[in-house]
Short mmCIF file of C-alpha atoms in Angstrom, two decimals:
data_model
loop_
_atom_site.label_atom_id
_atom_site.label_comp_id
_atom_site.label_asym_id
_atom_site.label_seq_id
_atom_site.Cartn_x
_atom_site.Cartn_y
_atom_site.Cartn_z
CA UNK A 17 -39.38 5.66 15.23
CA UNK A 18 -39.61 2.51 13.17
CA UNK A 19 -36.84 1.19 15.33
CA UNK A 20 -39.16 0.73 18.24
CA UNK A 21 -40.74 -2.40 16.74
CA UNK A 22 -40.73 -5.55 18.78
CA UNK A 23 -37.12 -6.33 17.83
CA UNK A 24 -35.91 -5.78 21.42
CA UNK A 25 -38.11 -8.44 22.97
CA UNK A 26 -37.11 -10.98 20.55
CA UNK A 27 -34.93 -13.69 22.07
CA UNK A 28 -32.71 -14.54 19.10
CA UNK A 29 -31.91 -11.17 17.72
CA UNK A 30 -30.95 -10.91 14.11
CA UNK A 31 -29.39 -7.61 13.13
CA UNK A 32 -30.17 -5.67 10.03
CA UNK A 33 -27.02 -4.45 8.31
CA UNK A 34 -26.60 -2.07 5.51
CA UNK A 35 -23.45 -2.22 3.34
CA UNK A 36 -22.37 0.52 1.04
CA UNK A 37 -20.23 -1.03 -1.61
CA UNK A 38 -18.22 0.93 -4.24
CA UNK A 39 -19.05 -0.15 -7.82
CA UNK A 40 -15.58 -1.12 -8.75
CA UNK A 41 -13.90 -3.01 -5.92
CA UNK A 42 -16.16 -3.98 -3.07
CA UNK A 43 -19.29 -4.64 -5.18
CA UNK A 44 -17.21 -6.90 -7.48
CA UNK A 45 -15.73 -8.46 -4.30
CA UNK A 46 -19.25 -9.17 -3.00
CA UNK A 47 -20.06 -10.56 -6.40
CA UNK A 48 -17.04 -12.87 -6.25
CA UNK A 49 -18.01 -13.95 -2.76
CA UNK A 50 -21.33 -15.08 -4.24
CA UNK A 51 -19.93 -16.67 -7.33
CA UNK A 52 -17.34 -18.53 -5.19
CA UNK A 53 -20.15 -19.74 -2.92
CA UNK A 54 -18.62 -18.37 0.28
CA UNK A 55 -21.14 -18.54 3.08
CA UNK A 56 -22.08 -15.44 5.00
CA UNK A 57 -25.08 -14.38 7.03
CA UNK A 58 -28.11 -13.10 5.17
CA UNK A 59 -28.51 -10.08 7.45
CA UNK A 60 -27.04 -7.54 5.15
CA UNK A 61 -28.28 -5.59 2.22
CA UNK A 62 -25.99 -3.87 -0.27
CA UNK A 63 -26.46 -0.33 -1.56
CA UNK A 64 -24.18 0.17 -4.51
CA UNK A 65 -22.46 3.59 -4.85
CA UNK A 66 -20.16 4.58 -7.59
CA UNK A 67 -17.33 5.36 -5.19
CA UNK A 68 -16.94 5.14 -1.38
CA UNK A 69 -16.36 8.88 -1.48
CA UNK A 70 -19.96 9.28 -2.61
CA UNK A 71 -21.19 8.00 0.78
CA UNK A 72 -22.61 11.01 2.47
CA UNK A 73 -22.77 11.13 6.29
CA UNK A 74 -26.48 11.63 6.00
CA UNK A 75 -26.87 8.23 4.30
CA UNK A 76 -25.34 6.53 7.32
CA UNK A 77 -27.53 8.43 9.74
CA UNK A 78 -30.55 7.82 7.56
CA UNK A 79 -29.79 4.14 7.55
CA UNK A 80 -29.44 3.99 11.38
CA UNK A 81 -32.70 5.88 11.69
CA UNK A 82 -34.57 3.67 9.23
CA UNK A 83 -33.83 0.57 11.16
CA UNK A 84 -30.28 -0.68 10.39
CA UNK A 85 -28.40 -1.94 13.44
CA UNK A 86 -25.04 -1.53 11.78
CA UNK A 87 -23.63 0.16 8.74
CA UNK A 88 -20.58 -0.99 6.86
CA UNK A 89 -18.93 1.24 4.25
CA UNK A 90 -16.58 -0.64 1.91
CA UNK A 91 -14.33 0.71 -0.81
CA UNK A 92 -11.23 0.00 -2.80
CA UNK A 93 -7.95 -0.21 -0.95
CA UNK A 94 -6.04 3.08 -0.55
CA UNK A 95 -4.18 3.65 -3.71
CA UNK A 96 -6.44 1.43 -5.85
CA UNK A 97 -9.40 3.81 -6.17
CA UNK A 98 -10.98 3.71 -9.64
CA UNK A 99 -11.40 7.46 -9.22
CA UNK A 100 -7.88 7.92 -8.02
CA UNK A 101 -8.48 9.25 -4.48
CA UNK A 102 -12.23 8.90 -3.68
CA UNK A 103 -11.54 6.36 -0.91
CA UNK A 104 -9.10 8.85 0.69
CA UNK A 105 -11.93 11.29 0.95
CA UNK A 106 -14.17 8.58 2.21
CA UNK A 107 -11.67 7.82 5.00
CA UNK A 108 -11.15 11.43 5.88
CA UNK A 109 -14.93 11.96 6.06
CA UNK A 110 -15.45 8.82 8.03
CA UNK A 111 -12.90 9.79 10.59
CA UNK A 112 -13.88 13.34 10.91
CA UNK A 113 -17.62 13.25 10.53
CA UNK A 114 -19.04 9.83 11.07
CA UNK A 115 -17.17 9.11 14.30
CA UNK A 116 -17.87 12.52 15.73
CA UNK A 117 -21.55 12.66 14.92
CA UNK A 118 -22.13 9.08 15.93
CA UNK A 119 -20.36 9.54 19.17
CA UNK A 120 -22.34 12.72 19.92
CA UNK A 121 -25.49 10.93 19.30
CA UNK A 122 -24.61 8.25 21.83
CA UNK A 123 -24.48 5.37 19.26
CA UNK A 124 -21.82 2.83 19.79
CA UNK A 125 -19.15 3.63 17.21
CA UNK A 126 -18.62 -0.06 16.43
CA UNK A 127 -21.90 0.01 14.64
CA UNK A 128 -20.42 2.03 11.79
CA UNK A 129 -17.33 0.80 10.17
CA UNK A 130 -15.18 1.57 7.06
CA UNK A 131 -13.35 -1.30 5.37
CA UNK A 132 -11.40 -1.85 2.21
CA UNK A 133 -12.29 -4.84 0.09
CA UNK A 134 -10.83 -5.31 -3.38
CA UNK A 135 -12.53 -7.08 -6.34
CA UNK A 136 -10.44 -10.12 -5.72
CA UNK A 137 -11.15 -10.48 -2.07
CA UNK A 138 -14.35 -12.52 -2.15
CA UNK A 139 -13.24 -14.54 0.87
CA UNK A 140 -12.38 -11.43 2.78
CA UNK A 141 -15.83 -9.94 2.00
CA UNK A 142 -17.57 -13.06 3.26
CA UNK A 143 -15.40 -13.10 6.46
CA UNK A 144 -15.96 -9.39 7.01
CA UNK A 145 -19.70 -9.69 6.84
CA UNK A 146 -19.73 -12.65 9.12
CA UNK A 147 -17.49 -10.89 11.64
CA UNK A 148 -19.42 -7.66 11.50
CA UNK A 149 -22.84 -9.41 11.80
CA UNK A 150 -21.64 -11.22 14.85
CA UNK A 151 -20.34 -8.06 16.40
CA UNK A 152 -23.62 -6.31 15.82
CA UNK A 153 -25.50 -9.27 17.12
CA UNK A 154 -23.44 -9.01 20.27
CA UNK A 155 -24.23 -5.31 20.60
CA UNK A 156 -27.94 -5.95 20.33
CA UNK A 157 -30.53 -3.96 18.57
CA UNK A 158 -30.08 -0.19 18.11
CA UNK A 159 -32.71 1.53 20.19
CA UNK A 160 -34.01 5.03 19.87
CA UNK A 161 -35.75 6.69 22.76
CA UNK B 28 32.86 3.68 -23.41
CA UNK B 29 32.43 0.10 -24.61
CA UNK B 30 30.62 1.27 -27.74
CA UNK B 31 32.84 1.20 -30.97
CA UNK B 32 31.40 4.63 -31.84
CA UNK B 33 31.66 5.99 -28.38
CA UNK B 34 34.01 8.76 -27.14
CA UNK B 35 36.90 6.32 -26.59
CA UNK B 36 36.30 4.19 -29.75
CA UNK B 37 35.43 1.14 -27.70
CA UNK B 38 38.71 1.17 -25.75
CA UNK B 39 38.67 1.28 -21.93
CA UNK B 40 41.00 3.70 -20.21
CA UNK B 41 40.86 6.12 -17.35
CA UNK B 42 40.10 9.62 -18.43
CA UNK B 43 42.30 11.06 -15.64
CA UNK B 44 45.59 9.40 -16.57
CA UNK B 45 44.84 7.34 -19.71
CA UNK B 46 45.69 4.06 -18.01
CA UNK B 47 43.90 0.87 -18.96
CA UNK B 48 42.34 -0.55 -15.84
CA UNK B 49 43.27 -4.02 -14.56
CA UNK B 50 40.49 -4.22 -12.01
CA UNK B 51 37.03 -3.02 -12.74
CA UNK B 52 34.46 -2.95 -9.92
CA UNK B 53 30.77 -2.60 -10.72
CA UNK B 54 28.44 -1.51 -8.05
CA UNK B 55 24.77 -2.34 -8.37
CA UNK B 56 21.73 -0.63 -6.90
CA UNK B 57 23.36 2.76 -6.32
CA UNK B 58 20.45 4.81 -5.09
CA UNK B 59 18.00 2.03 -5.93
CA UNK B 60 16.09 -0.28 -3.60
CA UNK B 61 16.99 1.76 -0.65
CA UNK B 62 14.87 3.55 1.88
CA UNK B 63 17.18 6.65 1.75
CA UNK B 64 16.92 7.08 -2.02
CA UNK B 65 14.73 5.40 -4.63
CA UNK B 66 12.69 2.64 -3.01
CA UNK B 67 12.08 0.85 -6.32
CA UNK B 68 14.27 -1.38 -8.55
CA UNK B 69 15.50 0.31 -11.72
CA UNK B 70 14.82 -2.82 -13.72
CA UNK B 71 17.62 -2.55 -16.35
CA UNK B 72 20.87 -2.18 -14.41
CA UNK B 73 21.53 -5.82 -13.54
CA UNK B 74 21.23 -6.98 -17.16
CA UNK B 75 23.31 -4.09 -18.41
CA UNK B 76 26.06 -4.72 -15.89
CA UNK B 77 26.24 -8.32 -16.73
CA UNK B 78 26.32 -7.49 -20.43
CA UNK B 79 29.18 -5.00 -19.89
CA UNK B 80 31.07 -7.50 -17.75
CA UNK B 81 30.86 -10.04 -20.53
CA UNK B 82 32.04 -7.46 -23.11
CA UNK B 83 34.94 -6.44 -20.88
CA UNK B 84 36.02 -10.11 -20.46
CA UNK B 85 35.80 -10.63 -24.22
CA UNK B 86 37.88 -7.55 -24.97
CA UNK B 87 40.38 -7.86 -22.05
CA UNK B 88 40.50 -11.52 -20.80
CA UNK B 89 43.10 -10.63 -18.22
CA UNK B 90 41.02 -7.96 -16.54
CA UNK B 91 39.55 -8.58 -13.16
CA UNK B 92 35.82 -7.85 -13.16
CA UNK B 93 33.99 -7.70 -9.83
CA UNK B 94 30.33 -7.12 -9.38
CA UNK B 95 28.84 -6.03 -6.08
CA UNK B 96 25.10 -6.72 -5.93
CA UNK B 97 22.17 -7.03 -3.59
CA UNK B 98 20.12 -9.46 -5.78
CA UNK B 99 20.74 -10.08 -9.45
CA UNK B 100 17.45 -9.51 -11.27
CA UNK B 101 17.69 -10.66 -14.83
CA UNK B 102 14.06 -10.02 -15.85
CA UNK B 103 12.76 -10.17 -19.35
CA UNK B 104 13.44 -12.56 -22.18
CA UNK B 105 16.96 -13.78 -22.77
CA UNK B 106 18.58 -11.88 -19.90
CA UNK B 107 19.05 -14.94 -17.82
CA UNK B 108 21.55 -16.13 -20.41
CA UNK B 109 23.84 -13.23 -19.54
CA UNK B 110 23.85 -14.34 -15.94
CA UNK B 111 24.58 -17.98 -16.92
CA UNK B 112 27.53 -16.92 -19.10
CA UNK B 113 28.96 -14.62 -16.49
CA UNK B 114 28.85 -17.46 -13.91
CA UNK B 115 30.88 -19.53 -16.29
CA UNK B 116 33.23 -16.67 -17.13
CA UNK B 117 35.89 -15.51 -14.55
CA UNK B 118 33.80 -12.70 -13.00
CA UNK B 119 33.71 -12.37 -9.26
CA UNK B 120 30.13 -11.75 -7.89
CA UNK B 121 30.04 -10.41 -4.26
CA UNK B 122 26.72 -10.06 -2.64
CA UNK B 123 26.78 -7.00 -0.49
CA UNK B 124 26.45 -3.29 -0.31
CA UNK B 125 29.44 -1.02 -0.66
CA UNK B 126 30.06 1.01 2.42
CA UNK B 127 33.05 3.22 1.46
CA UNK B 128 34.83 4.37 -1.71
CA UNK B 129 38.09 6.26 -1.34
CA UNK B 130 40.63 7.44 -3.90
CA UNK B 131 44.37 7.64 -3.33
CA UNK B 132 46.92 9.88 -5.03
CA UNK B 133 47.36 7.58 -8.03
CA UNK B 134 43.70 7.73 -8.82
CA UNK B 135 43.31 4.18 -7.58
CA UNK B 136 40.10 3.41 -5.70
CA UNK B 137 39.53 1.33 -2.52
CA UNK B 138 36.27 -0.34 -2.26
CA UNK B 139 35.18 -1.57 1.17
CA UNK B 140 32.08 -3.67 1.42
CA UNK B 141 30.49 -6.23 3.61
CA UNK B 142 29.92 -9.58 1.91
CA UNK B 143 26.56 -10.82 3.24
CA UNK B 144 27.19 -14.38 2.00
CA UNK B 145 30.52 -14.90 3.60
CA UNK B 146 30.02 -12.55 6.45
CA UNK B 147 33.37 -10.84 6.05
CA UNK B 148 34.54 -7.30 5.13
CA UNK B 149 36.07 -7.15 1.71
CA UNK B 150 38.53 -4.55 0.59
CA UNK B 151 39.42 -4.36 -3.08
CA UNK B 152 41.76 -2.00 -4.84
CA UNK B 153 40.16 -0.97 -8.13
CA UNK B 154 41.42 0.99 -11.12
CA UNK B 155 37.92 1.80 -12.21
CA UNK B 156 34.51 1.73 -10.55
CA UNK B 157 31.32 1.57 -12.51
CA UNK B 158 28.17 2.75 -10.61
CA UNK B 159 24.76 1.43 -11.73
CA UNK B 160 22.77 4.50 -10.71
CA UNK B 161 19.03 4.29 -10.25
CA UNK B 162 16.56 5.47 -12.79
CA UNK B 163 14.64 8.65 -11.90
CA UNK B 164 11.68 10.35 -13.56
CA UNK B 165 12.82 12.91 -16.13
CA UNK B 166 12.83 16.63 -15.19
CA UNK B 167 9.76 17.34 -17.25
CA UNK B 168 7.59 14.72 -15.47
CA UNK B 169 6.49 17.00 -12.69
CA UNK B 170 5.68 19.76 -15.13
CA UNK B 171 3.67 17.40 -17.33
CA UNK B 172 1.71 16.24 -14.21
CA UNK B 173 0.86 19.80 -13.30
CA UNK B 174 0.04 21.09 -16.74
CA UNK B 175 -1.98 18.11 -17.94
CA UNK B 176 -3.40 17.13 -14.63
CA UNK B 177 -2.07 13.57 -14.73
CA UNK B 178 -1.68 11.22 -11.83
CA UNK B 179 1.61 10.84 -10.02
CA UNK B 180 2.62 7.46 -8.76
CA UNK B 181 4.33 6.93 -5.38
CA UNK B 182 7.77 6.82 -7.04
CA UNK B 183 7.36 10.17 -8.91
CA UNK B 184 6.60 8.56 -12.33
CA UNK B 185 3.34 9.07 -14.15
CA UNK B 186 0.65 6.75 -12.87
CA UNK B 187 -1.72 4.84 -15.08
CA UNK B 188 -5.48 4.61 -14.39
CA UNK B 189 -5.30 0.87 -13.68
CA UNK B 190 -2.05 -1.03 -13.45
CA UNK B 191 -3.47 -4.28 -14.77
CA UNK B 192 -6.45 -3.47 -16.98
CA UNK B 193 -5.60 -0.02 -18.34
CA UNK B 194 -1.82 0.21 -18.20
CA UNK B 195 -1.41 2.92 -20.88
CA UNK B 196 -4.42 5.12 -20.08
CA UNK B 197 -4.30 8.09 -17.82
CA UNK B 198 -7.30 9.63 -16.12
CA UNK B 199 -7.64 12.10 -18.96
CA UNK B 200 -9.15 10.74 -22.10
CA UNK B 201 -6.77 10.94 -25.01
CA UNK B 202 -3.51 11.08 -23.01
CA UNK B 203 -1.62 7.80 -22.94
CA UNK B 204 1.70 6.96 -21.34
CA UNK B 205 4.41 4.58 -22.36
CA UNK B 206 7.98 3.65 -21.74
CA UNK B 207 9.91 5.11 -18.86
CA UNK B 208 7.33 7.81 -18.23
CA UNK B 209 5.41 5.24 -16.19
CA UNK B 210 8.41 3.66 -14.47
CA UNK B 211 11.85 2.02 -15.26
CA UNK B 212 11.67 -0.09 -18.38
CA UNK B 213 14.07 -1.71 -20.77
CA UNK B 214 13.93 -1.23 -24.46
CA UNK B 215 11.72 -4.23 -25.51
CA UNK B 216 9.26 -3.33 -22.77
CA UNK B 217 9.27 0.42 -23.75
CA UNK B 218 8.64 -0.49 -27.34
CA UNK B 219 5.71 -2.76 -26.53
CA UNK B 220 4.13 -0.16 -24.22
CA UNK B 221 4.55 2.45 -26.99
CA UNK B 222 2.79 0.23 -29.45
CA UNK B 223 0.11 -0.38 -26.99
CA UNK B 224 -0.36 3.41 -26.31
CA UNK B 225 -0.39 4.11 -30.09
CA UNK B 226 -3.05 1.52 -30.73
CA UNK B 227 -5.12 2.96 -27.83
CA UNK B 228 -4.86 6.34 -29.37
CA UNK B 229 -5.83 5.05 -32.81
CA UNK B 230 -8.82 3.27 -31.39
CA UNK B 231 -9.98 6.47 -29.80
CA UNK B 232 -9.55 8.46 -32.99
CA UNK B 233 -11.19 5.95 -35.34
CA UNK B 234 -14.59 6.44 -33.72
CA UNK B 235 -14.86 10.17 -34.41
CA UNK B 236 -17.16 10.34 -31.39
CA UNK B 237 -16.39 9.92 -27.75
CA UNK B 238 -18.73 7.79 -25.72
CA UNK B 239 -19.36 9.34 -22.38
CA UNK B 240 -21.18 7.90 -19.43
CA UNK B 241 -24.24 9.96 -18.42
CA UNK B 242 -23.38 9.46 -14.74
CA UNK B 243 -22.08 12.98 -14.24
CA UNK B 244 -22.44 15.69 -11.60
CA UNK B 245 -25.05 18.38 -11.87
CA UNK B 246 -25.04 21.67 -10.19
CA UNK B 247 -28.06 23.37 -8.69
CA UNK B 248 -27.13 27.02 -9.43
CA UNK B 249 -29.61 28.44 -6.95
CA UNK B 250 -27.86 26.65 -4.07
CA UNK B 251 -24.23 27.00 -5.06
CA UNK B 252 -22.31 29.60 -3.14
CA UNK B 253 -19.01 29.18 -5.06
CA UNK B 254 -16.99 27.97 -2.09
CA UNK B 255 -14.49 26.09 -4.32
CA UNK B 256 -14.62 22.93 -2.14
CA UNK B 257 -15.82 20.71 -5.06
CA UNK B 258 -13.19 22.26 -7.29
CA UNK B 259 -10.54 21.14 -4.81
CA UNK B 260 -11.73 17.52 -4.34
CA UNK B 261 -12.27 16.86 -8.09
CA UNK B 262 -9.41 14.69 -9.28
CA UNK B 263 -10.26 15.17 -12.86
CA UNK B 264 -10.36 18.92 -12.75
CA UNK B 265 -13.88 18.79 -14.11
CA UNK B 266 -15.36 21.48 -11.88
CA UNK B 267 -14.53 25.12 -12.17
CA UNK B 268 -15.97 28.22 -10.71
CA UNK B 269 -17.30 30.56 -13.45
CA UNK B 270 -17.43 34.35 -13.48
CA UNK B 271 -20.71 34.42 -11.64
CA UNK B 272 -19.03 32.46 -8.72
CA UNK B 273 -21.02 29.43 -9.50
CA UNK B 274 -19.55 25.92 -9.95
CA UNK B 275 -19.65 24.56 -13.46
CA UNK B 276 -19.17 20.89 -14.54
CA UNK B 277 -17.12 20.03 -17.59
CA UNK B 278 -19.41 17.21 -18.75
CA UNK B 279 -16.68 15.56 -20.78
CA UNK B 280 -14.21 15.49 -17.98
CA UNK B 281 -16.54 14.29 -15.25
CA UNK B 282 -16.32 10.64 -14.48
CA UNK B 283 -19.18 10.51 -11.98
CA UNK B 284 -17.44 9.39 -8.86
CA UNK B 285 -19.62 11.75 -6.68
CA UNK B 286 -16.89 12.87 -4.38
CA UNK B 287 -17.86 16.50 -4.94
CA UNK B 288 -21.42 15.76 -3.91
CA UNK B 289 -20.70 14.56 -0.47
CA UNK B 290 -18.23 17.37 0.07
CA UNK B 291 -20.69 20.13 -0.90
CA UNK B 292 -21.75 21.95 2.20
CA UNK B 293 -24.82 23.49 0.45
CA UNK B 294 -25.87 20.07 -1.13
CA UNK B 295 -25.97 21.93 -4.47
CA UNK B 296 -24.54 19.00 -6.42
CA UNK B 297 -26.27 15.86 -7.40
CA UNK B 298 -25.14 12.89 -9.45
CA UNK B 299 -27.35 11.86 -12.30
CA UNK B 300 -28.76 8.40 -11.83
CA UNK B 301 -27.26 8.23 -8.31
CA UNK B 302 -29.18 11.10 -6.73
CA UNK B 303 -29.34 11.78 -3.04
CA UNK B 304 -33.10 11.15 -3.07
CA UNK B 305 -32.65 7.91 -4.84
CA UNK B 306 -30.25 6.68 -2.22
CA UNK B 307 -32.50 7.90 0.60
CA UNK B 308 -35.53 6.00 -0.95
CA UNK B 309 -33.32 2.88 -1.36
CA UNK B 310 -32.17 3.09 2.26
CA UNK B 311 -35.63 3.65 3.52
CA UNK B 312 -36.95 0.76 1.56
CA UNK B 313 -34.32 -1.56 2.88
CA UNK B 314 -34.69 -0.34 6.43
CA UNK B 315 -38.42 -0.49 7.02
CA UNK B 316 -41.32 -2.81 6.66
CA UNK B 317 -41.11 -5.08 3.66
CA UNK B 318 -37.48 -5.97 3.69
CA UNK B 319 -37.15 -6.41 7.45
CA UNK B 320 -34.75 -9.34 7.40
CA UNK B 321 -35.20 -10.33 11.06
CA UNK B 322 -38.98 -10.83 10.76
CA UNK B 323 -39.40 -12.25 7.17
CA UNK B 324 -36.13 -14.03 6.65
CA UNK B 325 -37.63 -17.31 5.59
CA UNK B 326 -40.06 -15.68 3.24
CA UNK B 327 -37.29 -13.66 1.69
CA UNK B 328 -35.21 -16.67 0.92
CA UNK B 329 -38.10 -18.66 -0.36
CA UNK B 330 -38.81 -15.88 -2.78
#
């Protein structure tokens, strides 16, 4: 597994975080955070999806397998989805699938999170990334045996 | 009743005994702004009640006019003037919700209410009571939602695709909503939304072609088992199961959200330009080697 790199022995652990952003709200929110020059840790990388409902459970597992220590899925607030109800499906899928699979695999469920960030919430996006990065940093690297 | 061409010719009298009322009570927010009935404000009633009170006082200066209200909301241009005039005229405004309304043998009405400003129970004998009932979606709204596949808002009215940026557009191209179809509105607001909807329709028709995003779902017919799951999750009704029990995408209706793709148990659907294997490659690229943030952070930023 690529995860077994010498990350664990490092003293100051910096987590790798993958963020799925929906094109219409969260990606625009992330953009606003950048334009407004809000500071947040550089540990995350964004994958843009058209809708949070597009995020397949396999993407999350793939990300964890490929070396991400935490995965954050962000979408529009419930009721604000550009595609009417895609985020409701994302929520349903997250609750039913992600949590169950991730629990069964023995991964701490805090490593995968679903959050709503609207296009106007640049500050919230920055705060969310900071908070999530700190949380994952506290949990330590994700190790596969 | 106040209209000169109305059924009573502009004169106010009780239909039951023909008596001209001395005391008129108006009750606002009947069935509006309540958790038991409509949770929303009906937008027009406050201004209409104030206007009617003013007309009554002009016509019958001796008449007692009492308005029970929760909050007076004189939105829109010029309506605040009604409120100012009413405050100057001899109209009693009581803030409070009416608890009970009883009728005696002489057709007189007893209005009991709690005044939330003075904190006391008020009891008023009225000759006539005017209810400002809430505005509901018309009977055909639900049918239109079902037939045309439109969105339904939380209050039962039609919902627009985006409240701020696309207030007249529905999720179906070529169907526009205006006026009270989308929620309670007064006449000027209805007219302006109607004009907006008409211009939107004209803009669409003037092109003679429809520009469609190419980000649309694509079905792998060899994998599809016709389970109907994609059909159920598609909000735009763009997917249907054909006679061969294989899902079919209506390319003009599909908006490319990709909800069907992640719900397909056979992974038979893919989204053009946002394919599964593209995402997987992207995730792999971020996760391994070259972009490992923890090891090459300083280099990354310098680049």
